[in-house]
């Protein structure tokens, strides 16, 4: 994939914090609906933005990868300003969670995205986290992990392993739908580099019931707070465990956060920047400017602004 040059002054070509192996193409379509041996749970069937089966039934042809994206909102009038960020209702999100074998899991709602299907996941290439939703089946990641930003649809069919620590204590969950802000989907706008993925696993409850979920801090950079303590988490390529760094996030501009703390590298894209009581809220995800940064010493993340909130709602987010 071509690496774009950011248009902000003084910046050159970026080295994205992710890689999509060749497997993430024709093989992905076969991953939806993979049967797995799982504990005895009562399954639920949450609504989807768009599913691979629906796309096939609609006669989309033999495209190798099922795709979906958020609905593009109607154009605003010349006099209309940007939509306001609406506070999201919150509640208890992150109870103590143990793996099926009884082992405590430090951050069960954060995990790794893998390029292959649930039955053969391959390598992880990005990071993601479970977020609160009505349907309980949403994870957030960077948009550049699932969409090229050139007008082509978002990819699905890869898998997500919450609480990944070299093993998958809660199994692998199939990505069946993706909601991406139009700004990223159509032109790779770094201020819209956030995506919401619907995940499921056969014979399992919604993932939020298994791992807990984070709340989202929408529009936080607009508050002018340039001194926000965060804990940033991501899975660097080839690592079995997550890398965690702590520091103070500042505002690069009104739409981007910056964290001057070394440690996050390729593969950390989409990982959460946690803040709030007990690190229960996501301020941003690694991505945005320079697709997260072209050096492991400095990381960036797009603010969760109105376009991101619109994608969240379209995917079933909690209002």
Coordinates of C-alpha atoms in Angstrom, one line a residue:
X1 CA 0.0 0.0 0.0
X2 CA 1.2 3.5 -0.8
X3 CA 2.2 5.6 2.2
X4 CA 0.7 9.0 2.0
X5 CA 2.5 12.3 2.7
X6 CA 0.9 14.3 5.4
X7 CA 0.1 17.9 4.3
X8 CA 0.9 19.5 7.6
X9 CA 4.0 21.9 7.4
X10 CA 7.4 20.4 8.0
X11 CA 6.3 16.7 7.7
X12 CA 7.3 14.1 5.2
X13 CA 6.2 10.6 4.3
X14 CA 5.0 8.6 7.2
X15 CA 5.8 5.0 8.2
X16 CA 2.5 3.6 9.3
X17 CA 2.2 1.7 12.6
X18 CA 0.8 -1.4 10.8
X19 CA 1.3 -3.9 8.1
X20 CA -1.2 -6.0 6.2
X21 CA 0.3 -9.3 5.2
X22 CA -0.6 -10.8 1.8
X23 CA -3.0 -13.2 3.5
X24 CA -5.3 -10.2 4.2
X25 CA -7.1 -10.3 0.9
X26 CA -8.8 -13.2 -0.9
X27 CA -8.6 -15.4 2.2
X28 CA -10.6 -13.0 4.4
X29 CA -14.0 -13.7 2.9
X30 CA -14.0 -17.3 4.0
X31 CA -13.5 -16.3 7.6
X32 CA -17.0 -15.1 8.4
X33 CA -19.1 -17.7 10.3
X34 CA -16.3 -20.0 11.2
X35 CA -17.4 -22.6 13.8
X36 CA -15.3 -23.0 16.9
X37 CA -15.4 -25.1 20.0
X38 CA -16.4 -22.8 22.8
X39 CA -17.9 -23.0 26.3
X40 CA -21.6 -23.5 26.6
X41 CA -23.1 -20.0 26.2
X42 CA -26.4 -18.6 25.0
X43 CA -25.7 -17.0 21.6
X44 CA -27.2 -13.8 20.5
X45 CA -27.5 -12.3 17.0
X46 CA -26.8 -8.5 17.1
X47 CA -27.7 -6.4 14.1
X48 CA -24.9 -5.6 11.7
X49 CA -24.1 -2.5 9.7
X50 CA -23.6 -4.8 6.7
X51 CA -22.6 -8.5 6.6
X52 CA -20.7 -10.6 4.1
X53 CA -23.8 -12.7 3.6
X54 CA -25.9 -9.7 2.9
X55 CA -23.4 -8.4 0.4
X56 CA -23.4 -11.7 -1.4
X57 CA -27.2 -12.0 -1.5
X58 CA -27.3 -8.5 -3.0
X59 CA -25.3 -9.7 -6.0
X60 CA -22.1 -7.9 -5.4
X61 CA -20.2 -10.6 -7.4
X62 CA -17.1 -12.5 -6.5
X63 CA -15.3 -9.8 -4.6
X64 CA -12.7 -11.6 -2.5
X65 CA -13.2 -9.6 0.7
X66 CA -16.6 -8.7 2.3
X67 CA -16.7 -5.0 3.0
X68 CA -18.8 -2.5 4.8
X69 CA -18.6 1.1 5.9
X70 CA -20.6 3.7 7.8
X71 CA -23.4 5.5 6.0
X72 CA -22.2 8.8 4.6
X73 CA -24.3 11.6 6.2
X74 CA -26.2 14.0 4.1
X75 CA -24.2 17.1 3.0
X76 CA -24.5 20.1 5.3
X77 CA -25.8 23.4 4.1
X78 CA -23.4 26.2 3.4
X79 CA -24.4 27.9 6.6
X80 CA -24.4 24.9 8.9
X81 CA -21.5 24.4 11.3
X82 CA -20.1 21.0 12.3
X83 CA -22.3 18.7 14.3
X84 CA -21.9 19.0 18.0
X85 CA -20.4 16.2 20.0
X86 CA -23.1 14.6 22.2
X87 CA -22.1 13.1 25.5
X88 CA -22.4 9.4 25.6
X89 CA -24.3 7.7 28.4
X90 CA -21.9 5.8 30.6
X91 CA -22.1 3.1 33.2
X92 CA -19.9 0.4 34.9
X93 CA -17.6 -0.9 32.2
X94 CA -14.6 -2.8 33.4
X95 CA -15.3 -5.4 36.0
X96 CA -12.5 -7.7 37.1
X97 CA -12.3 -10.5 34.5
X98 CA -10.6 -13.8 34.6
X99 CA -9.7 -16.2 31.8
X100 CA -11.7 -19.5 31.5
X101 CA -8.8 -21.1 33.4
X102 CA -9.3 -18.7 36.3
X103 CA -6.2 -16.6 35.5
X104 CA -6.8 -12.8 36.1
X105 CA -6.5 -10.8 32.9
X106 CA -5.1 -7.3 33.3
X107 CA -6.8 -5.6 30.3
X108 CA -9.3 -8.1 28.9
X109 CA -11.0 -5.5 26.8
X110 CA -7.8 -4.7 24.8
X111 CA -6.5 -7.1 22.3
X112 CA -4.8 -7.7 19.0
X113 CA -6.2 -7.8 15.4
X114 CA -5.0 -10.7 13.3
X115 CA -4.9 -10.9 9.6
X116 CA -6.4 -14.4 9.2
X117 CA -9.7 -16.0 10.0
X118 CA -10.6 -17.2 13.5
X119 CA -9.6 -20.8 12.7
X120 CA -6.2 -19.8 11.4
X121 CA -5.5 -16.2 12.6
X122 CA -1.9 -15.9 11.5
X123 CA 0.0 -12.8 12.8
X124 CA -1.4 -9.8 14.6
X125 CA -1.0 -6.5 12.7
X126 CA -3.0 -3.9 14.7
X127 CA -4.5 -3.4 18.1
X128 CA -8.1 -2.8 19.2
X129 CA -10.4 -2.5 22.2
X130 CA -14.0 -3.4 23.2
X131 CA -16.2 -0.3 23.6
X132 CA -19.6 0.2 25.1
X133 CA -22.6 -0.3 22.7
X134 CA -26.2 -1.3 22.8
X135 CA -25.5 -4.6 21.1
X136 CA -22.3 -5.3 23.1
X137 CA -20.3 -6.3 20.0
X138 CA -18.1 -3.3 19.1
X139 CA -14.4 -2.8 19.1
X140 CA -12.5 0.4 18.2
X141 CA -9.3 0.5 16.1
X142 CA -7.6 2.8 13.7
X143 CA -9.4 3.2 10.3
X144 CA -6.1 2.6 8.4
X145 CA -6.1 -0.9 9.8
X146 CA -9.1 -1.8 7.8
X147 CA -9.5 0.7 5.0
X148 CA -7.0 2.2 2.5
X149 CA -8.4 5.7 2.5
X150 CA -8.7 5.7 -1.3
X151 CA -12.4 5.2 -1.8
X152 CA -12.4 1.4 -1.6
X153 CA -14.6 -0.2 1.1
X154 CA -13.3 -1.4 4.4
X155 CA -12.1 -4.9 4.9
X156 CA -13.7 -7.5 7.2
X157 CA -13.1 -11.2 8.0
X158 CA -10.0 -10.8 10.1
X159 CA -10.1 -11.8 13.8
X160 CA -9.7 -10.1 17.2
X161 CA -8.2 -11.7 20.3
X162 CA -9.2 -9.8 23.4
X163 CA -6.7 -10.0 26.3
X164 CA -4.1 -11.5 24.0
X165 CA -0.9 -12.5 25.9
X166 CA 0.7 -15.0 23.5
X167 CA -2.5 -17.0 23.9
X168 CA -6.1 -16.1 23.2
X169 CA -7.7 -16.6 26.7
X170 CA -11.2 -15.6 25.3
X171 CA -10.7 -17.1 21.8
X172 CA -10.7 -15.3 18.4
X173 CA -13.7 -13.2 17.3
X174 CA -14.6 -12.7 13.7
X175 CA -14.8 -9.1 12.3
X176 CA -18.1 -9.1 10.5
X177 CA -18.7 -5.4 9.8
X178 CA -16.8 -2.1 9.9
X179 CA -18.0 1.5 10.3
X180 CA -15.5 4.1 9.0
X181 CA -15.9 7.9 8.9
X182 CA -16.3 9.1 5.3
X183 CA -13.4 11.4 5.7
X184 CA -11.0 8.5 6.1
X185 CA -12.8 6.1 3.8
X186 CA -12.8 8.5 0.8
X187 CA -9.6 10.5 1.2
X188 CA -7.5 9.2 4.1
X189 CA -8.2 12.2 6.3
X190 CA -6.0 11.7 9.4
X191 CA -8.5 13.4 11.6
X192 CA -11.0 10.6 10.9
X193 CA -8.5 7.7 11.4
X194 CA -10.8 5.7 13.7
X195 CA -13.1 2.7 12.9
X196 CA -15.6 0.6 14.8
X197 CA -15.7 -3.1 14.1
X198 CA -18.5 -5.6 14.8
X199 CA -17.2 -8.9 16.1
X200 CA -18.8 -12.2 16.9
X201 CA -18.0 -15.7 17.9
X202 CA -20.3 -18.7 17.4
X203 CA -22.2 -19.9 20.5
X204 CA -20.9 -17.0 22.6
X205 CA -22.6 -13.9 24.1
X206 CA -21.7 -10.4 22.9
X207 CA -18.0 -9.8 23.6
X208 CA -18.8 -6.9 26.0
X209 CA -20.4 -9.5 28.4
X210 CA -17.1 -11.5 28.3
X211 CA -14.5 -8.8 28.6
X212 CA -16.2 -5.6 29.8
X213 CA -15.9 -2.4 27.7
X214 CA -14.4 1.0 27.7
X215 CA -16.2 4.3 27.5
X216 CA -15.3 6.8 24.8
X217 CA -14.2 10.4 25.6
X218 CA -15.7 12.2 22.6
X219 CA -14.3 15.6 21.7
X220 CA -11.9 15.9 24.5
X221 CA -9.2 17.9 22.6
X222 CA -11.8 20.7 22.2
X223 CA -11.7 21.3 25.9
X224 CA -8.3 22.9 25.6
X225 CA -6.8 20.4 28.1
X226 CA -3.2 20.1 27.0
X227 CA -1.9 18.1 30.0
X228 CA -3.9 14.8 30.1
X229 CA -2.4 11.7 31.8
X230 CA -2.8 8.6 29.6
X231 CA -1.8 5.0 29.5
X232 CA -1.3 3.9 25.9
X233 CA -1.5 0.2 25.0
X234 CA -0.6 -1.6 21.8
X235 CA 0.7 -4.8 20.3
X236 CA 4.0 -4.2 18.5
X237 CA 4.6 -6.5 15.6
X238 CA 6.0 -9.9 16.7
X239 CA 5.4 -9.3 20.4
X240 CA 3.4 -11.8 22.4
X241 CA 2.4 -9.3 25.0
X242 CA 1.0 -5.7 24.8
X243 CA 3.4 -2.8 25.3
X244 CA 2.1 -0.2 27.8
X245 CA 3.5 3.3 28.2
X246 CA 2.3 6.1 30.4
X247 CA 2.8 9.8 30.0
X248 CA 1.0 13.1 29.4
X249 CA -0.9 13.6 26.2
X250 CA -0.8 17.1 24.6
X251 CA -2.8 18.5 21.7
X252 CA -0.8 18.6 18.4
X253 CA -3.8 20.6 17.1
X254 CA -7.5 20.7 17.7
X255 CA -8.0 17.3 16.1
X256 CA -4.9 15.4 17.1
X257 CA -3.3 14.2 20.3
X258 CA 0.5 13.7 20.8
X259 CA 2.3 11.5 23.3
X260 CA 6.0 11.9 23.7
X261 CA 6.7 8.5 25.3
X262 CA 8.8 5.8 23.5
X263 CA 7.8 2.2 23.1
X264 CA 4.9 2.0 20.7
X265 CA 5.9 0.8 17.2
X266 CA 4.4 -0.9 14.1
X267 CA 1.4 -3.0 15.2
X268 CA 0.4 -0.6 17.9
X269 CA -2.1 1.2 15.5
X270 CA -5.6 1.2 16.9
X271 CA -4.4 0.6 20.5
X272 CA -6.2 2.7 23.2
X273 CA -5.0 5.8 25.0
X274 CA -6.7 5.2 28.4
X275 CA -7.6 7.9 30.8
X276 CA -10.3 8.7 33.4
X277 CA -11.0 6.8 36.7
X278 CA -9.1 3.5 36.7
X279 CA -8.2 4.0 33.0
X280 CA -11.8 3.3 32.0
X281 CA -12.1 5.8 29.2
X282 CA -10.5 5.9 25.7
X283 CA -9.2 9.4 24.8
X284 CA -7.9 8.4 21.4
X285 CA -6.4 5.4 19.5
X286 CA -2.9 5.3 18.0
X287 CA -3.2 6.6 14.5
X288 CA -4.2 9.8 12.8
X289 CA -1.3 12.1 12.0
X290 CA 1.5 10.1 10.3
X291 CA -0.8 7.0 10.9
X292 CA 0.3 7.0 14.5
X293 CA 3.9 8.3 14.1
X294 CA 7.0 7.5 12.0
X295 CA 9.2 7.0 15.1
X296 CA 8.6 4.8 18.2
X297 CA 9.6 7.8 20.3
X298 CA 6.4 9.8 19.6
X299 CA 2.8 8.7 19.0
X300 CA -0.3 10.4 17.7
X301 CA -4.0 9.8 17.9
X302 CA -7.0 11.4 16.2
X303 CA -9.4 13.1 18.6
X304 CA -12.8 11.4 18.9
X305 CA -14.7 14.2 17.2
X306 CA -18.2 14.4 15.5
X307 CA -17.3 12.3 12.5
X308 CA -16.0 9.5 14.7
X309 CA -19.1 9.7 16.9
X310 CA -21.3 9.5 13.9
X311 CA -19.5 6.3 12.8
X312 CA -19.9 4.9 16.4
X313 CA -23.6 5.6 16.3
X314 CA -24.0 3.9 12.9
X315 CA -22.3 0.8 14.2
X316 CA -24.7 0.6 17.2
X317 CA -22.9 2.8 19.8
X318 CA -24.6 3.8 23.0
X319 CA -26.1 7.3 23.1

